[in-house]
GROMACS .gro file of C-alpha atoms in nm:
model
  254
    1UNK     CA    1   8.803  11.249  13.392
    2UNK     CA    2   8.899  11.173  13.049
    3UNK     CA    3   9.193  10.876  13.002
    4UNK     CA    4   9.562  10.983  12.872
    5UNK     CA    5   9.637  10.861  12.488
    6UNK     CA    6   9.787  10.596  12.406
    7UNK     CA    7  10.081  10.815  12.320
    8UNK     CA    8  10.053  11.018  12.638
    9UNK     CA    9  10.081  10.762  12.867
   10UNK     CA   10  10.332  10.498  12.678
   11UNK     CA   11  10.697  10.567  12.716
   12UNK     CA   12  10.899  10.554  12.385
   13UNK     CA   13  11.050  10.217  12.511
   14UNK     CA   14  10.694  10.034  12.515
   15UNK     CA   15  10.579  10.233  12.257
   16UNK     CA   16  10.795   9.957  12.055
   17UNK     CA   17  10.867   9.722  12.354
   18UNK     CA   18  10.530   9.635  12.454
   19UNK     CA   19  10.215   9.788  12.212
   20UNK     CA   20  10.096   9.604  11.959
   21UNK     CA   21   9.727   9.556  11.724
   22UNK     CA   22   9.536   9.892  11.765
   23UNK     CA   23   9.713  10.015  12.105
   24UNK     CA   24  10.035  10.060  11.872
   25UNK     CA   25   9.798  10.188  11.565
   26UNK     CA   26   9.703  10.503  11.780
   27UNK     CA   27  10.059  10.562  11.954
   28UNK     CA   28  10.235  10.581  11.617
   29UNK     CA   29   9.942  10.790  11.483
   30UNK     CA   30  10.001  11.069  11.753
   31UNK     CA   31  10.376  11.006  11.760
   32UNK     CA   32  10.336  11.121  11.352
   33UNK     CA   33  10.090  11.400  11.403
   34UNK     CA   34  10.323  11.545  11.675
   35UNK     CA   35  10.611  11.521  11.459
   36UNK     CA   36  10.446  11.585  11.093
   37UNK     CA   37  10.600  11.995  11.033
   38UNK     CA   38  10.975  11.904  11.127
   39UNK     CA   39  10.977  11.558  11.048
   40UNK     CA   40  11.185  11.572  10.706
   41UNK     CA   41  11.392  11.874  10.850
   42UNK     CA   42  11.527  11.665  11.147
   43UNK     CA   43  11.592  11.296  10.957
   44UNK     CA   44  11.820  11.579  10.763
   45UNK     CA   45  11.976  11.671  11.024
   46UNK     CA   46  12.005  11.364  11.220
   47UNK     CA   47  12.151  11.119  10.937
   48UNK     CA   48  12.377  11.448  10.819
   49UNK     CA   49  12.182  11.399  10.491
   50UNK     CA   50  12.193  11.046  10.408
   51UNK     CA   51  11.823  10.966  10.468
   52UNK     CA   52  11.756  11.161  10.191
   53UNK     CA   53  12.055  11.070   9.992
   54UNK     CA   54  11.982  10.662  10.051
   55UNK     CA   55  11.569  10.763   9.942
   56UNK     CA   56  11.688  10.943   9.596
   57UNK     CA   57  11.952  10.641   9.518
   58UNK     CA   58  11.741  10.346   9.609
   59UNK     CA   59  11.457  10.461   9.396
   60UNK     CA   60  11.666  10.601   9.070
   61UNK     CA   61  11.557  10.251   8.897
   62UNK     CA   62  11.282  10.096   9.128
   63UNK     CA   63  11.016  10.189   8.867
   64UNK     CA   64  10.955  10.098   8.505
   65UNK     CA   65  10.772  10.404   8.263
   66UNK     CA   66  10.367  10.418   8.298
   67UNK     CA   67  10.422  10.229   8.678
   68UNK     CA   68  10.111  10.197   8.913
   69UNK     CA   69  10.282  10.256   9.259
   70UNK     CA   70  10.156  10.208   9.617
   71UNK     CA   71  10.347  10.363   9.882
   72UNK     CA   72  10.289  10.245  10.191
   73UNK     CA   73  10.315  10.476  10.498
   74UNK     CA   74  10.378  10.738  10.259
   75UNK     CA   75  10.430  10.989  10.530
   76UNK     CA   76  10.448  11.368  10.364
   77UNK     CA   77  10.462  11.230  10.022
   78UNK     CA   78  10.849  11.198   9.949
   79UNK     CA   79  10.778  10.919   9.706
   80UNK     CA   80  10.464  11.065   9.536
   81UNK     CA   81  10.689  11.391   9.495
   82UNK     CA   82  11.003  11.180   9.373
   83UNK     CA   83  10.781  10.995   9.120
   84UNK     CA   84  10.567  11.245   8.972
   85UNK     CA   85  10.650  11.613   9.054
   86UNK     CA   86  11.032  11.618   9.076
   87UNK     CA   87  11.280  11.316   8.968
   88UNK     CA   88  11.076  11.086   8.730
   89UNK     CA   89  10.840  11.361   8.601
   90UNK     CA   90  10.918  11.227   8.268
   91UNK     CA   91  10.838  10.854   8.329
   92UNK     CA   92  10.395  10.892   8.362
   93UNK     CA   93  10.397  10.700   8.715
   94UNK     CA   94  10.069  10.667   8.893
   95UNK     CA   95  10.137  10.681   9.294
   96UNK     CA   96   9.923  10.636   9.541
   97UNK     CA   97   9.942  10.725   9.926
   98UNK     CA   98   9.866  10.538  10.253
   99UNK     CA   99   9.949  10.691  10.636
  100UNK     CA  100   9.780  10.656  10.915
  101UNK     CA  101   9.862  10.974  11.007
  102UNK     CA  102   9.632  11.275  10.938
  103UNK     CA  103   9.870  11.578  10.993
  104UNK     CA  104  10.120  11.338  10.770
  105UNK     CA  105   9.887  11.347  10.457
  106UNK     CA  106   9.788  11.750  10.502
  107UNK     CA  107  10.161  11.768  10.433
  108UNK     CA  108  10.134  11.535  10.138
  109UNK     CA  109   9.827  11.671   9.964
  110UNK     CA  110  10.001  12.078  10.046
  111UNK     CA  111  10.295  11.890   9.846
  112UNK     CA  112  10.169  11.702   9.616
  113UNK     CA  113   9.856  11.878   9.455
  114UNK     CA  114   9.609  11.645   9.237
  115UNK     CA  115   9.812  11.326   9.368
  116UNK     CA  116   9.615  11.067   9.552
  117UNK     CA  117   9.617  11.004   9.919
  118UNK     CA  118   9.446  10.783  10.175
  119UNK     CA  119   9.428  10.747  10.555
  120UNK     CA  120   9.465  10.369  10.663
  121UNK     CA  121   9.648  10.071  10.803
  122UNK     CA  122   9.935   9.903  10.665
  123UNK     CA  123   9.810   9.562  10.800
  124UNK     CA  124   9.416   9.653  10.650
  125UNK     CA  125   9.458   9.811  10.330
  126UNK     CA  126   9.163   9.646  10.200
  127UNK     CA  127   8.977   9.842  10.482
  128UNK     CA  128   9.009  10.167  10.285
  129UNK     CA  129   8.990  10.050   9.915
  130UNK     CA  130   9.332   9.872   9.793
  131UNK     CA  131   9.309   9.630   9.561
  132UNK     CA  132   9.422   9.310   9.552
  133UNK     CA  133   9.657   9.261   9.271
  134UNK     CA  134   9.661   9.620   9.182
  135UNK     CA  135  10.016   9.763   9.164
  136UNK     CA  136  10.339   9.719   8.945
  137UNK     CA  137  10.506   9.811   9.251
  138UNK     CA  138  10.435   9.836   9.621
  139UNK     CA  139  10.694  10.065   9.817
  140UNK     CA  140  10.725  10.127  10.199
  141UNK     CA  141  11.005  10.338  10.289
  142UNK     CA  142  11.146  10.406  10.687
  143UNK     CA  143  10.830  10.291  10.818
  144UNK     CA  144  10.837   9.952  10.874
  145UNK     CA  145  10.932   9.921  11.232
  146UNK     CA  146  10.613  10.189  11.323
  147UNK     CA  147  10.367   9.898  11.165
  148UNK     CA  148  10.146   9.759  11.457
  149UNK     CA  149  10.218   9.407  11.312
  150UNK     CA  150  10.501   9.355  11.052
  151UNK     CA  151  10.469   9.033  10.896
  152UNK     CA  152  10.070   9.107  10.846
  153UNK     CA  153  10.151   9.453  10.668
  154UNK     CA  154  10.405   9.302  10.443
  155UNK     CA  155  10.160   9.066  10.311
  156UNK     CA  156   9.918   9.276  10.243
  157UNK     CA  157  10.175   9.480  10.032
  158UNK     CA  158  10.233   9.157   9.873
  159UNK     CA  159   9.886   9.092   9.793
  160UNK     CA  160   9.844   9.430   9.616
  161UNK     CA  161  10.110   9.375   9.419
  162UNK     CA  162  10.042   9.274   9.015
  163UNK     CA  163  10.184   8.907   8.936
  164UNK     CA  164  10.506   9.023   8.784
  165UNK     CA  165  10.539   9.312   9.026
  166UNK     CA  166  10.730   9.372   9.323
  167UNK     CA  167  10.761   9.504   9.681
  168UNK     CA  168  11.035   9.761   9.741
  169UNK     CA  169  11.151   9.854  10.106
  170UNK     CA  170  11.391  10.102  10.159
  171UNK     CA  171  11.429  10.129  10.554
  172UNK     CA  172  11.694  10.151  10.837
  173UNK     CA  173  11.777   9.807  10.993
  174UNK     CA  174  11.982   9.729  11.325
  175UNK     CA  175  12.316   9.849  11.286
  176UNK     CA  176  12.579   9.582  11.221
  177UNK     CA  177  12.926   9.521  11.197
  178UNK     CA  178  13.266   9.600  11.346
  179UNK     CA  179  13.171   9.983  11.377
  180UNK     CA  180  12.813   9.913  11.489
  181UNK     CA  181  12.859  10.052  11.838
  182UNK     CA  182  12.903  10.388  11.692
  183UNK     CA  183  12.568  10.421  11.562
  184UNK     CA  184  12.397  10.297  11.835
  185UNK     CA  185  12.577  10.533  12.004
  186UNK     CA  186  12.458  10.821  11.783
  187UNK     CA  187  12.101  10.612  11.812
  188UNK     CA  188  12.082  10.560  12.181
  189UNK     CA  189  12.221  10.932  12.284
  190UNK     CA  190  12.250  11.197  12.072
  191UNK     CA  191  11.920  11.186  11.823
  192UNK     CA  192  11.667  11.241  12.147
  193UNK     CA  193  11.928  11.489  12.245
  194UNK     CA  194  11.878  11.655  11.897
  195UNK     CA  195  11.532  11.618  11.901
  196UNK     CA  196  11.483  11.786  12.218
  197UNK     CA  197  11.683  12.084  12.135
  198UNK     CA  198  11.520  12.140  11.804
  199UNK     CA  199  11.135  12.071  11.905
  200UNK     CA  200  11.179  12.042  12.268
  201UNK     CA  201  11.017  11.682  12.273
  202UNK     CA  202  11.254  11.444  12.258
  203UNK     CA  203  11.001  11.142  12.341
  204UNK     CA  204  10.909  11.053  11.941
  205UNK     CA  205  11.347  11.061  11.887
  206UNK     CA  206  11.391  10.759  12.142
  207UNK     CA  207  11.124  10.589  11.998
  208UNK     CA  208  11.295  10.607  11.642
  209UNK     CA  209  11.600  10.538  11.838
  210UNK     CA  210  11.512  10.212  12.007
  211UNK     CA  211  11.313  10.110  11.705
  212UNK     CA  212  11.569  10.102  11.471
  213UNK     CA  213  11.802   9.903  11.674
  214UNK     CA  214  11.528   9.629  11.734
  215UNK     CA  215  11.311   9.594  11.477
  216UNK     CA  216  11.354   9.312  11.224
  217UNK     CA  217  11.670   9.259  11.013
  218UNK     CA  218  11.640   9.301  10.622
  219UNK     CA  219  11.712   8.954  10.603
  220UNK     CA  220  11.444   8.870  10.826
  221UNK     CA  221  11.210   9.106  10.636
  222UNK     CA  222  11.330   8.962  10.253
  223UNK     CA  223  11.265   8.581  10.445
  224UNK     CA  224  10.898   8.730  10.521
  225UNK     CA  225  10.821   8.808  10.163
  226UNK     CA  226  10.941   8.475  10.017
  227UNK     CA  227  10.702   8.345  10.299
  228UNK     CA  228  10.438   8.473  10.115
  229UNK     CA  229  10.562   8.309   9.809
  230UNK     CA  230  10.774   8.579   9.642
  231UNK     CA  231  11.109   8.503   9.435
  232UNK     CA  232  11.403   8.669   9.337
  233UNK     CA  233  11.417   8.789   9.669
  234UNK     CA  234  11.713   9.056   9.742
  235UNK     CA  235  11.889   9.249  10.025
  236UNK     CA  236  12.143   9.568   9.944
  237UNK     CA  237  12.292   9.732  10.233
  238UNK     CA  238  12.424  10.086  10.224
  239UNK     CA  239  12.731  10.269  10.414
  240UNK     CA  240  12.745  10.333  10.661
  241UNK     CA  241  12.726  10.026  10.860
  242UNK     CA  242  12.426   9.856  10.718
  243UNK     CA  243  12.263  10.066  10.884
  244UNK     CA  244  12.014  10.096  10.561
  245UNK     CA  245  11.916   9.900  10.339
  246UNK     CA  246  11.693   9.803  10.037
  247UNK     CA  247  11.492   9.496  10.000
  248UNK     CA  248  11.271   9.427   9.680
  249UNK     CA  249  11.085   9.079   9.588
  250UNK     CA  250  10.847   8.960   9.321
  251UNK     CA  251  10.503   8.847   9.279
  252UNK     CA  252  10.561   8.558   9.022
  253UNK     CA  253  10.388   8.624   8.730
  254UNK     CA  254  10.098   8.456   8.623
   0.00000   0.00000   0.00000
């Protein structure tokens, strides 16, 4: 009799809670091929908009003209599209495409036609050819909390990244503040809720739900980085309660 996946058989609590290494590799790679057709549909509808709004601000001025750009559990391709077939057409930028998921980069290459895109790990991007040194800028953006080890992904970003460069995150972070509650409320409740009236399966919504509220602060992630030796080292929250934010820290140059 043939065993359950890894997906199957982990609740969306452990499937944060308790998985790590490759047991966590294959549950987010499922939870991403399940989701892959309504995935940017429903982060509309669930952050009324502002997942997309906080993606189109945060990048307006992340990239210089001619950039090489890594993006990091690139998903469908919103940053390969935002770079080179819609925002900054005009600015030349190179970017390339990482996901695990295999029904997330169909999307991407339907998308993004010519661009390039590669299945593989966040924490083993040497595994499938990424180059040490490589990119002007490394970007990663709502993914980090689906990485089966955080710190070990981050530095690998950091060592593709050109002295001079810089790593970019653009993710949502544990809600904070005196208002707080009310997103976790919106977290904890109403997205499975959503996401089980919309695709009937509301398993991959508490997931994002309880991964969001746990995962590692942006201060915690910009304190990883300068681990790793980067400087100028910044955080920039957005409204509403923190509950996004950008972090972006450079490779000294040489």
């Amino acid at each position: 009799r043939m065993r359950a996946s890894v997906f199957a058989r982990t609740s969306a609590r452990d499937g944060y809670d308790v998985l790590r290494g490759d047991d966590k590799l294959a549950f987010v790679t499922e939870l991403f091929d399940v989701v892959a057709e309504s995935y940017d549909r429903l982060n509309d509808f669930i952050s009324l908009g502002a997942v997309r709004f906080w993606r189109w601000w945060a990048l307006l001025d992340a990239f210089a003209r001619g950039s090489r750009v890594l993006d990091v559990g690139c998903g469908p391709g919103n940053v390969t599209a935002y770079c080179m077939y819609t925002h900054l057409t005009h600015m030349a930028i190179d970017c390339t495409g990482v996901d695990c998921s295999g029904k997330m980069l169909e999307l991407a290459r339907r998308r993004c036609p010519g661009a390039t895109f590669v299945k593989g790990d966040a924490g083993a991007l040497g595994e499938c050819g990424i180059e040490s040194d490589a990119y002007d800028v490394v970007t990663t953006v709502y993914t980090l909390r689906n990485f089966p080890d955080l710190e070990r992904a981050l530095g690998e970003m950091y060592r593709c990244v050109k002295p001079g460069g810089k790593v970019f995150v653009l993710d949502a972070f544990p809600p904070r503040g005196a208002f707080a509650w009310l997103l976790r409320l919106w977290l904890t409740f109403a997205l499975p809720a959503i996401g089980w009236l919309l695709t009937r399966n509301s398993k991959p919504y508490a997931y994002l739900a309880n991964s969001i509220q746990k995962t590692a602060t942006a201060d915690e992630v910009k304190a990883m980085l300068e681990s790793f030796g980067a400087e100028r080292a910044s955080v920039q929250n957005y409204w509403p309660f923190g509950a996004a934010a950008k972090v972006v820290a450079y490779k000294p140059a040489l």
